[in-house]
Amino acid sequence: MADDTELLERVQLRLSLCDTDEKFEDALARLLPGLLLKMGVTASKAAGMAVLSHINTVLKSRPALKLPVDALLEQLADPAVDGGVKPFSRMYLEMALPRTDAAARPDLARRLLLAARSCFHGNSKISEALMMFAIPWLGQLRLPAGAGERPAAIGVDDAEFAAAFTLLLRDFLLLASGAKQMTLAAATALANAAAAAANTAPAQPKAPGGLSWSVVSTFVKPDGSVFGISSREQMIEVKLAILNLLGQPGLFPSALVLPPLFASLGDTADKVVDTADMMVKHHCTRETLNESGVALGLVALFLGSQAAAGVAAEHMRSPASPALRLALMAHILRSERLAALYPAALQITFSCLFDATTPKLRTAGLNFMHRCFELAPASTLKTLLPVYMSAALMKLLDNPYETIPSTVPAANATAAVPIAQDAAAAAAAAMPGADPVAAVAVAAAAAAVVGALLLAAAEAPSAAPSCPC
């Protein structure tokens, strides 16, 4: 390994003798890729670090110096390169991209995405990093004029890669529209300070809505900054560029486009919300909403991750923010599949009613409950009605059924109608000071519950029908 040490010393000497930026750039283009390969050799790592330290000092003082983007990109995506080299290749590629000439930037995102696709099936972590690097440059991406040529131009003709890319875009769109993001360290510090002030044990801080701390760390540096983003305005521009890319004809199927569009509906930037809402109206048909992938994606975004054994806290996704949940409910209410999908339908209803909710969100939850009563299979409904009654409506309405007789004659199904009307009136009266819209929704839900219970009782003549409250 003495030869490697001597070689690295000569490299450092040659770099030190460069007396102009042009000479230093030329030397880096020729020497840096080979120098990084030496970082995979333990015996030469110390000497290599000394050379890299000199390079970093020069680069820090001269932000206009160019780095060999193509060579670094090829090295990072090459499966034959030692794993110990990849972190250094990634670090210098991250430094190289913002230094790229303006003339080369329109092609930057395309090259990064094609490299990401090339290593996607072999090294998904490197592929994810390359996709993330491409995001700030998507606004300058130039696609072929022909719709049929577009997917192959950026690698999304591979269905699995296209799905992974759109999910990464969804997660980016869930970030706050600002130059700085909340990090786990900052959130923990705030939680500890609040716990100390209240003299309680600190709680595990929750990640931003729809995200996990591990996902946040993919995009966000320890100081809260995002790669390629320096201001709120730039973050909004990048989000709009993402939406523009998703809307390009022939690039992605609607089932892949909708998850990132849904994620944008709760953004704090009106331009982002308005653009996403317009695109959702185009892509979100009744048939698409009932597709399994779209429906389950809505549930996952709305509810977040469910606690599971062996899953670390940093990998648990938080539920969507109240603003996003309210926006999502408009589409969940249109999905026949979700109204009959259990336990997801129950979880959505209870989340709207009781989890950090708002009056509008609670009203949407009651409307969804009513929708579930209309669409759920009879066998499922008989099992779940007591749950809705005891754990949802009874808790929400403070038992408005005290005014209803405990035994209800049910010679035929028509007996349910007036009693359901009485239940609706009792439900509305049980909400003094409630918002009229909410009271109407509660009344409708209560009527549906009592009516469905009585109809179920009428189907079983041997049992004495009664109100289960």
Short mmCIF file of C-alpha atoms in Angstrom, two decimals:
data_model
loop_
_atom_site.label_atom_id
_atom_site.label_comp_id
_atom_site.label_asym_id
_atom_site.label_seq_id
_atom_site.Cartn_x
_atom_site.Cartn_y
_atom_site.Cartn_z
CA MET A 1 0.00 0.00 0.00
CA ALA A 2 3.07 2.27 0.01
CA ASP A 3 2.51 2.80 -3.72
CA ASP A 4 -1.02 4.07 -3.05
CA THR A 5 0.26 6.46 -0.40
CA GLU A 6 2.90 7.85 -2.74
CA LEU A 7 0.32 8.17 -5.49
CA LEU A 8 -2.02 10.13 -3.23
CA GLU A 9 0.81 12.39 -2.13
CA ARG A 10 1.56 13.17 -5.78
CA VAL A 11 -2.13 13.90 -6.38
CA GLN A 12 -2.13 16.36 -3.50
CA LEU A 13 1.04 18.00 -4.79
CA ARG A 14 -0.39 18.42 -8.28
CA LEU A 15 -3.56 19.98 -6.85
CA SER A 16 -1.55 22.29 -4.63
CA LEU A 17 0.46 23.55 -7.61
CA CYS A 18 -2.66 24.65 -9.51
CA ASP A 19 -2.45 28.46 -9.46
CA THR A 20 -5.71 29.21 -11.36
CA ASP A 21 -9.31 28.02 -11.09
CA GLU A 22 -9.15 26.62 -14.61
CA LYS A 23 -6.14 24.46 -13.79
CA PHE A 24 -7.74 23.26 -10.56
CA GLU A 25 -10.97 22.34 -12.37
CA ASP A 26 -9.01 20.46 -15.03
CA ALA A 27 -7.03 18.58 -12.38
CA LEU A 28 -10.21 17.67 -10.48
CA ALA A 29 -11.87 16.37 -13.64
CA ARG A 30 -8.93 14.02 -14.23
CA LEU A 31 -8.03 13.05 -10.65
CA LEU A 32 -11.12 13.17 -8.42
CA PRO A 33 -12.94 10.03 -9.68
CA GLY A 34 -9.80 7.90 -9.28
CA LEU A 35 -9.05 9.48 -5.91
CA LEU A 36 -12.50 8.53 -4.62
CA LEU A 37 -11.96 4.93 -5.68
CA LYS A 38 -9.02 4.81 -3.27
CA MET A 39 -11.42 5.59 -0.40
CA GLY A 40 -12.64 2.00 -0.62
CA VAL A 41 -9.18 0.76 0.38
CA THR A 42 -8.72 0.89 4.16
CA ALA A 43 -4.94 1.28 4.08
CA SER A 44 -5.04 4.34 1.83
CA LYS A 45 -8.09 6.04 3.37
CA ALA A 46 -6.09 8.28 5.74
CA ALA A 47 -3.90 9.65 2.94
CA GLY A 48 -6.98 10.04 0.74
CA MET A 49 -8.80 12.02 3.43
CA ALA A 50 -5.90 14.46 3.58
CA VAL A 51 -6.26 15.11 -0.16
CA LEU A 52 -10.05 15.45 0.09
CA SER A 53 -9.65 17.90 2.96
CA HIS A 54 -7.51 20.12 0.73
CA ILE A 55 -10.09 19.86 -2.08
CA ASN A 56 -12.95 20.74 0.30
CA THR A 57 -11.10 23.82 1.55
CA VAL A 58 -10.64 25.10 -1.99
CA LEU A 59 -14.23 24.33 -3.01
CA LYS A 60 -15.65 26.08 0.05
CA SER A 61 -13.81 29.29 -0.80
CA ARG A 62 -14.61 29.13 -4.53
CA PRO A 63 -18.31 28.27 -5.10
CA ALA A 64 -18.01 28.75 -8.87
CA LEU A 65 -15.52 25.90 -9.35
CA LYS A 66 -16.93 23.05 -11.43
CA LEU A 67 -16.77 19.36 -10.55
CA PRO A 68 -16.92 16.41 -12.99
CA VAL A 69 -20.67 15.68 -12.82
CA ASP A 70 -20.70 12.94 -15.48
CA ALA A 71 -17.85 10.96 -13.93
CA LEU A 72 -19.31 11.23 -10.42
CA LEU A 73 -22.77 10.24 -11.65
CA GLU A 74 -21.40 7.21 -13.49
CA GLN A 75 -19.36 6.18 -10.44
CA LEU A 76 -22.32 6.47 -8.06
CA ALA A 77 -24.62 4.42 -10.31
CA ASP A 78 -22.02 1.76 -11.20
CA PRO A 79 -22.80 -1.49 -9.32
CA ALA A 80 -19.16 -2.60 -9.66
CA VAL A 81 -17.88 0.30 -7.54
CA ASP A 82 -17.10 -0.59 -3.92
CA GLY A 83 -19.78 0.34 -1.37
CA GLY A 84 -17.24 2.25 0.69
CA VAL A 85 -16.71 4.64 -2.21
CA LYS A 86 -20.39 5.48 -2.80
CA PRO A 87 -20.84 7.91 0.16
CA PHE A 88 -17.94 10.01 -1.14
CA SER A 89 -19.24 9.89 -4.72
CA ARG A 90 -22.66 11.00 -3.48
CA MET A 91 -21.21 13.83 -1.39
CA TYR A 92 -19.22 15.28 -4.31
CA LEU A 93 -22.09 14.81 -6.76
CA GLU A 94 -24.32 16.77 -4.36
CA MET A 95 -21.68 19.51 -4.35
CA ALA A 96 -21.28 19.36 -8.13
CA LEU A 97 -24.91 19.73 -9.22
CA PRO A 98 -25.53 23.34 -8.08
CA ARG A 99 -22.23 24.35 -9.73
CA THR A 100 -23.34 23.10 -13.15
CA ASP A 101 -23.40 25.59 -16.02
CA ALA A 102 -26.82 27.05 -16.81
CA ALA A 103 -26.60 25.66 -20.35
CA ALA A 104 -26.30 22.09 -19.03
CA ARG A 105 -29.10 22.28 -16.47
CA PRO A 106 -32.05 21.53 -18.79
CA ASP A 107 -30.57 18.05 -19.32
CA LEU A 108 -29.55 17.50 -15.70
CA ALA A 109 -32.80 16.01 -14.39
CA ARG A 110 -33.05 13.60 -17.33
CA ARG A 111 -29.50 12.30 -16.80
CA LEU A 112 -30.07 11.88 -13.06
CA LEU A 113 -33.34 9.99 -13.58
CA LEU A 114 -31.86 7.66 -16.17
CA ALA A 115 -28.97 6.92 -13.81
CA ALA A 116 -31.48 6.31 -11.01
CA ARG A 117 -33.40 3.89 -13.19
CA SER A 118 -30.19 2.04 -14.17
CA CYS A 119 -29.41 1.13 -10.55
CA PHE A 120 -32.99 0.93 -9.24
CA HIS A 121 -33.22 -2.87 -9.20
CA GLY A 122 -29.73 -3.29 -7.76
CA ASN A 123 -29.35 -0.48 -5.24
CA SER A 124 -32.61 1.24 -4.35
CA LYS A 125 -30.93 3.60 -1.84
CA ILE A 126 -28.60 5.05 -4.45
CA SER A 127 -31.50 5.22 -6.91
CA GLU A 128 -33.58 7.13 -4.36
CA ALA A 129 -30.71 9.59 -3.79
CA LEU A 130 -30.40 10.23 -7.53
CA MET A 131 -34.16 10.78 -7.86
CA MET A 132 -33.99 13.22 -4.95
CA PHE A 133 -31.11 15.09 -6.61
CA ALA A 134 -33.21 15.44 -9.78
CA ILE A 135 -36.19 17.11 -8.10
CA PRO A 136 -34.86 20.71 -7.94
CA TRP A 137 -34.11 20.61 -11.68
CA LEU A 138 -37.46 19.23 -12.89
CA GLY A 139 -38.64 22.72 -13.84
CA GLN A 140 -35.96 22.87 -16.53
CA LEU A 141 -36.55 19.35 -17.84
CA ARG A 142 -37.16 19.13 -21.58
CA LEU A 143 -39.24 16.19 -22.78
CA PRO A 144 -39.62 14.86 -26.34
CA ALA A 145 -42.51 16.29 -28.33
CA GLY A 146 -44.07 12.87 -28.91
CA ALA A 147 -46.07 11.57 -25.93
CA GLY A 148 -45.02 8.00 -26.69
CA GLU A 149 -41.33 8.86 -26.39
CA ARG A 150 -41.56 10.63 -23.03
CA PRO A 151 -41.54 7.73 -20.54
CA ALA A 152 -38.33 6.21 -21.93
CA ALA A 153 -36.66 9.63 -22.01
CA ILE A 154 -36.62 9.79 -18.19
CA GLY A 155 -36.73 6.07 -17.37
CA VAL A 156 -40.36 5.81 -16.24
CA ASP A 157 -41.16 3.22 -18.90
CA ASP A 158 -40.10 0.83 -16.10
CA ALA A 159 -43.37 0.50 -14.15
CA GLU A 160 -41.72 -0.23 -10.80
CA PHE A 161 -39.33 2.69 -11.13
CA ALA A 162 -42.20 4.99 -12.17
CA ALA A 163 -44.17 3.96 -9.05
CA ALA A 164 -41.17 4.57 -6.78
CA PHE A 165 -40.51 7.96 -8.38
CA THR A 166 -44.08 9.20 -8.02
CA LEU A 167 -44.16 8.11 -4.37
CA LEU A 168 -40.93 10.05 -3.76
CA LEU A 169 -42.56 13.07 -5.41
CA ARG A 170 -45.58 12.60 -3.13
CA ASP A 171 -43.33 12.71 -0.07
CA PHE A 172 -41.56 15.83 -1.33
CA LEU A 173 -44.90 17.54 -1.90
CA LEU A 174 -45.83 16.80 1.73
CA LEU A 175 -42.89 18.93 2.93
CA ALA A 176 -43.76 22.41 4.17
CA SER A 177 -43.63 25.16 1.55
CA GLY A 178 -40.68 26.93 3.11
CA ALA A 179 -36.91 27.12 2.92
CA LYS A 180 -36.52 25.36 6.28
CA GLN A 181 -38.13 22.15 7.53
CA MET A 182 -38.68 20.67 10.97
CA THR A 183 -36.09 18.04 11.85
CA LEU A 184 -36.27 15.28 14.44
CA ALA A 185 -33.60 16.99 16.55
CA ALA A 186 -35.48 20.31 16.52
CA ALA A 187 -38.83 18.63 17.25
CA THR A 188 -37.30 16.65 20.12
CA ALA A 189 -35.81 19.81 21.61
CA LEU A 190 -39.21 21.52 21.47
CA ALA A 191 -40.92 18.50 23.04
CA ASN A 192 -38.36 18.34 25.83
CA ALA A 193 -38.73 22.06 26.54
CA ALA A 194 -42.52 21.76 26.67
CA ALA A 195 -42.30 18.71 28.95
CA ALA A 196 -39.89 20.51 31.28
CA ALA A 197 -42.22 23.52 31.49
CA ALA A 198 -45.18 21.25 32.28
CA ASN A 199 -43.13 19.00 34.56
CA THR A 200 -44.11 15.90 32.57
CA ALA A 201 -42.24 13.18 30.71
CA PRO A 202 -41.32 14.19 27.14
CA ALA A 203 -43.33 12.53 24.37
CA GLN A 204 -41.96 11.20 21.10
CA PRO A 205 -42.42 14.07 18.62
CA LYS A 206 -44.60 13.32 15.62
CA ALA A 207 -43.28 13.80 12.11
CA PRO A 208 -44.94 16.37 9.81
CA GLY A 209 -48.31 15.25 8.45
CA GLY A 210 -48.14 12.26 6.11
CA LEU A 211 -44.40 11.73 6.68
CA SER A 212 -42.08 9.76 8.94
CA TRP A 213 -38.82 11.05 10.39
CA SER A 214 -36.89 8.63 8.18
CA VAL A 215 -38.59 10.09 5.09
CA VAL A 216 -37.91 13.64 6.31
CA SER A 217 -34.22 12.79 6.63
CA THR A 218 -34.18 11.73 2.96
CA PHE A 219 -34.82 15.32 1.87
CA VAL A 220 -33.86 17.47 4.84
CA LYS A 221 -30.33 18.17 6.06
CA PRO A 222 -29.52 18.47 9.80
CA ASP A 223 -29.83 22.27 9.59
CA GLY A 224 -33.39 21.98 8.21
CA SER A 225 -32.52 22.93 4.64
CA VAL A 226 -33.57 20.96 1.56
CA PHE A 227 -31.17 20.13 -1.28
CA GLY A 228 -31.46 22.71 -4.05
CA ILE A 229 -33.96 24.90 -2.14
CA SER A 230 -32.97 28.30 -0.76
CA SER A 231 -36.31 30.09 -0.27
CA ARG A 232 -40.06 29.58 0.10
CA GLU A 233 -40.56 30.91 -3.42
CA GLN A 234 -38.14 28.35 -4.83
CA MET A 235 -39.85 25.53 -2.93
CA ILE A 236 -43.21 26.57 -4.42
CA GLU A 237 -41.67 26.74 -7.91
CA VAL A 238 -40.27 23.22 -7.54
CA LYS A 239 -43.63 21.89 -6.34
CA LEU A 240 -45.37 23.49 -9.31
CA ALA A 241 -42.74 21.97 -11.62
CA ILE A 242 -43.48 18.54 -10.13
CA LEU A 243 -47.21 19.00 -10.74
CA ASN A 244 -46.48 20.12 -14.30
CA LEU A 245 -44.39 16.99 -14.89
CA LEU A 246 -47.15 14.76 -13.49
CA GLY A 247 -49.62 16.38 -15.85
CA GLN A 248 -47.62 15.71 -19.02
CA PRO A 249 -49.68 13.54 -21.41
CA GLY A 250 -48.47 9.98 -21.84
CA LEU A 251 -45.96 10.08 -18.98
CA PHE A 252 -47.74 8.46 -16.00
CA PRO A 253 -51.05 6.61 -15.59
CA SER A 254 -53.68 8.30 -13.42
CA ALA A 255 -53.23 5.72 -10.64
CA LEU A 256 -49.62 6.91 -10.17
CA VAL A 257 -50.40 10.61 -10.61
CA LEU A 258 -53.16 10.81 -7.99
CA PRO A 259 -51.16 10.10 -4.77
CA PRO A 260 -48.83 13.11 -5.23
CA LEU A 261 -51.79 15.23 -6.33
CA PHE A 262 -53.74 14.29 -3.21
CA ALA A 263 -50.69 15.14 -1.08
CA SER A 264 -50.64 18.66 -2.54
CA LEU A 265 -54.23 19.48 -1.56
CA GLY A 266 -53.22 20.46 1.97
CA ASP A 267 -50.33 22.72 1.02
CA THR A 268 -50.03 26.19 2.52
CA ALA A 269 -49.31 27.73 -0.91
CA ASP A 270 -52.53 28.57 -2.74
CA LYS A 271 -50.88 28.16 -6.16
CA VAL A 272 -49.93 24.57 -5.33
CA VAL A 273 -53.39 23.72 -3.98
CA ASP A 274 -55.23 25.30 -6.91
CA THR A 275 -53.04 23.54 -9.49
CA ALA A 276 -53.35 20.17 -7.76
CA ASP A 277 -57.12 20.55 -7.34
CA MET A 278 -57.57 21.27 -11.05
CA MET A 279 -55.46 18.23 -11.96
CA VAL A 280 -57.31 15.97 -9.51
CA LYS A 281 -60.59 16.88 -11.19
CA HIS A 282 -59.11 15.71 -14.49
CA HIS A 283 -57.63 12.42 -13.24
CA CYS A 284 -59.95 11.44 -10.39
CA THR A 285 -62.86 9.64 -12.05
CA ARG A 286 -65.27 7.38 -10.22
CA GLU A 287 -63.58 4.33 -11.71
CA THR A 288 -60.10 5.52 -10.70
CA LEU A 289 -61.20 6.19 -7.12
CA ASN A 290 -62.39 2.62 -6.82
CA GLU A 291 -59.09 1.13 -7.98
CA SER A 292 -57.41 -0.78 -5.18
CA GLY A 293 -54.09 1.09 -5.32
CA VAL A 294 -55.70 4.54 -5.32
CA ALA A 295 -58.16 3.70 -2.52
CA LEU A 296 -55.50 2.16 -0.29
CA GLY A 297 -53.17 5.08 -1.02
CA LEU A 298 -55.86 7.47 0.18
CA VAL A 299 -56.25 5.48 3.39
CA ALA A 300 -52.49 5.38 4.02
CA LEU A 301 -52.12 9.13 3.46
CA PHE A 302 -55.16 9.95 5.61
CA LEU A 303 -54.41 7.67 8.58
CA GLY A 304 -50.63 7.35 8.51
CA SER A 305 -48.92 4.18 9.73
CA GLN A 306 -50.47 1.85 12.23
CA ALA A 307 -48.25 0.82 15.14
CA ALA A 308 -46.69 -2.58 14.52
CA ALA A 309 -44.25 -4.77 16.40
CA GLY A 310 -40.67 -4.37 15.25
CA VAL A 311 -41.27 -1.08 13.41
CA ALA A 312 -39.01 1.69 14.68
CA ALA A 313 -40.64 4.97 15.68
CA GLU A 314 -38.73 6.93 13.03
CA HIS A 315 -40.38 4.82 10.30
CA MET A 316 -43.95 5.48 11.48
CA ARG A 317 -45.84 7.93 9.29
CA SER A 318 -48.01 10.58 10.94
CA PRO A 319 -51.63 11.05 9.83
CA ALA A 320 -52.25 13.82 7.31
CA SER A 321 -52.72 17.32 8.66
CA PRO A 322 -56.32 18.42 9.44
CA ALA A 323 -56.37 20.64 6.33
CA LEU A 324 -55.25 17.77 4.11
CA ARG A 325 -57.62 15.29 5.75
CA LEU A 326 -60.53 17.63 5.07
CA ALA A 327 -59.49 17.94 1.42
CA LEU A 328 -59.10 14.16 1.13
CA MET A 329 -62.56 13.54 2.60
CA ALA A 330 -64.15 15.14 -0.46
CA HIS A 331 -62.69 12.28 -2.52
CA ILE A 332 -63.07 9.55 0.10
CA LEU A 333 -66.81 10.30 0.16
CA ARG A 334 -66.92 9.58 -3.59
CA SER A 335 -65.23 6.18 -3.29
CA GLU A 336 -67.65 3.28 -3.10
CA ARG A 337 -64.75 0.94 -2.42
CA LEU A 338 -63.64 2.81 0.71
CA ALA A 339 -67.17 3.03 2.13
CA ALA A 340 -67.32 -0.77 2.11
CA LEU A 341 -63.68 -1.39 3.08
CA TYR A 342 -63.21 -2.43 6.70
CA PRO A 343 -61.55 -1.73 9.08
CA ALA A 344 -60.36 1.29 7.06
CA ALA A 345 -63.84 2.85 6.93
CA LEU A 346 -64.15 2.63 10.72
CA GLN A 347 -60.69 4.12 11.21
CA ILE A 348 -61.43 7.03 8.88
CA THR A 349 -64.75 7.75 10.62
CA PHE A 350 -63.27 7.68 14.12
CA SER A 351 -60.28 9.78 13.03
CA CYS A 352 -62.63 12.46 11.68
CA LEU A 353 -64.77 12.44 14.81
CA PHE A 354 -62.17 12.30 17.56
CA ASP A 355 -58.53 12.76 16.40
CA ALA A 356 -57.50 16.44 16.64
CA THR A 357 -60.57 17.22 14.60
CA THR A 358 -62.38 20.37 13.46
CA PRO A 359 -66.14 21.00 13.05
CA LYS A 360 -65.87 20.66 9.25
CA LEU A 361 -63.86 17.45 9.55
CA ARG A 362 -66.31 16.01 12.05
CA THR A 363 -69.16 16.82 9.68
CA ALA A 364 -67.31 15.07 6.87
CA GLY A 365 -66.81 12.05 9.13
CA LEU A 366 -70.53 11.87 9.86
CA ASN A 367 -71.32 12.13 6.16
CA PHE A 368 -68.88 9.28 5.51
CA MET A 369 -70.58 7.25 8.25
CA HIS A 370 -73.89 7.78 6.48
CA ARG A 371 -72.23 6.76 3.20
CA CYS A 372 -70.95 3.56 4.83
CA PHE A 373 -74.47 2.71 5.97
CA GLU A 374 -75.68 3.06 2.38
CA LEU A 375 -72.98 0.95 0.75
CA ALA A 376 -71.72 -1.60 3.27
CA PRO A 377 -72.93 -5.20 2.82
CA ALA A 378 -75.77 -6.16 5.14
CA SER A 379 -73.70 -8.84 6.88
CA THR A 380 -70.91 -6.34 7.61
CA LEU A 381 -73.37 -3.67 8.69
CA LYS A 382 -75.03 -5.87 11.29
CA THR A 383 -71.65 -6.49 12.92
CA LEU A 384 -70.44 -2.92 12.82
CA LEU A 385 -73.58 -0.95 13.68
CA PRO A 386 -73.17 -1.50 17.43
CA VAL A 387 -69.61 -0.19 17.14
CA TYR A 388 -70.78 2.93 15.34
CA MET A 389 -73.55 3.35 17.92
CA SER A 390 -71.67 2.81 21.15
CA ALA A 391 -68.22 4.14 20.29
CA ALA A 392 -69.12 6.93 17.86
CA LEU A 393 -72.63 8.38 17.85
CA MET A 394 -73.43 7.67 21.50
CA LYS A 395 -70.17 9.27 22.58
CA LEU A 396 -70.60 12.17 20.20
CA LEU A 397 -74.27 12.91 20.94
CA ASP A 398 -74.35 12.16 24.67
CA ASN A 399 -76.99 9.44 24.27
CA PRO A 400 -79.89 11.17 22.47
CA TYR A 401 -81.79 7.88 22.45
CA GLU A 402 -83.07 8.24 26.00
CA THR A 403 -86.28 9.67 24.54
CA ILE A 404 -86.84 6.66 22.29
CA PRO A 405 -88.80 3.65 23.62
CA SER A 406 -86.59 0.74 24.59
CA THR A 407 -88.79 -1.72 22.70
CA VAL A 408 -89.79 -0.99 19.14
CA PRO A 409 -92.52 -2.97 17.36
CA ALA A 410 -91.22 -4.03 13.98
CA ALA A 411 -93.95 -5.96 12.24
CA ASN A 412 -92.61 -4.67 8.99
CA ALA A 413 -89.79 -2.50 7.72
CA THR A 414 -91.98 0.61 7.33
CA ALA A 415 -92.12 0.93 11.13
CA ALA A 416 -88.52 2.11 11.00
CA VAL A 417 -89.34 5.34 9.16
CA PRO A 418 -91.12 7.43 11.86
CA ILE A 419 -88.82 6.17 14.57
CA ALA A 420 -85.79 7.07 12.47
CA GLN A 421 -87.29 10.54 12.07
CA ASP A 422 -87.73 10.85 15.85
CA ALA A 423 -84.13 9.70 16.34
CA ALA A 424 -82.93 12.35 13.90
CA ALA A 425 -84.78 15.07 15.79
CA ALA A 426 -83.38 13.80 19.10
CA ALA A 427 -79.87 13.73 17.62
CA ALA A 428 -80.18 17.31 16.41
CA ALA A 429 -81.54 18.47 19.77
CA ALA A 430 -78.63 16.77 21.54
CA MET A 431 -76.16 19.26 20.09
CA PRO A 432 -76.95 22.61 21.74
CA GLY A 433 -75.01 25.40 20.11
CA ALA A 434 -73.75 23.10 17.36
CA ASP A 435 -73.10 24.34 13.85
CA PRO A 436 -76.36 23.87 11.85
CA VAL A 437 -74.55 22.00 9.11
CA ALA A 438 -73.03 19.65 11.66
CA ALA A 439 -76.42 19.14 13.33
CA VAL A 440 -77.99 18.22 10.01
CA ALA A 441 -75.19 15.73 9.33
CA VAL A 442 -75.60 14.22 12.79
CA ALA A 443 -79.34 13.93 12.31
CA ALA A 444 -78.90 12.19 8.97
CA ALA A 445 -76.36 9.78 10.42
CA ALA A 446 -78.55 9.01 13.43
CA ALA A 447 -81.54 8.39 11.18
CA ALA A 448 -79.48 5.98 9.08
CA VAL A 449 -78.25 4.12 12.17
CA VAL A 450 -81.68 3.64 13.74
CA GLY A 451 -83.31 2.84 10.44
CA ALA A 452 -80.70 0.20 9.59
CA LEU A 453 -80.94 -1.32 13.09
CA LEU A 454 -84.70 -1.63 12.86
CA LEU A 455 -84.51 -3.15 9.41
CA ALA A 456 -81.98 -5.66 10.70
CA ALA A 457 -84.29 -6.46 13.62
CA ALA A 458 -87.23 -6.91 11.27
CA GLU A 459 -85.29 -9.60 9.43
CA ALA A 460 -85.05 -11.62 12.66
CA PRO A 461 -88.71 -12.12 13.86
CA SER A 462 -87.72 -14.44 16.71
CA ALA A 463 -85.83 -11.66 18.47
CA ALA A 464 -87.59 -8.86 20.30
CA PRO A 465 -86.47 -5.76 18.42
CA SER A 466 -85.20 -3.04 20.65
CA CYS A 467 -82.98 -0.02 20.59
CA PRO A 468 -79.46 -1.22 21.50
CA CYS A 469 -78.59 1.90 23.48
#
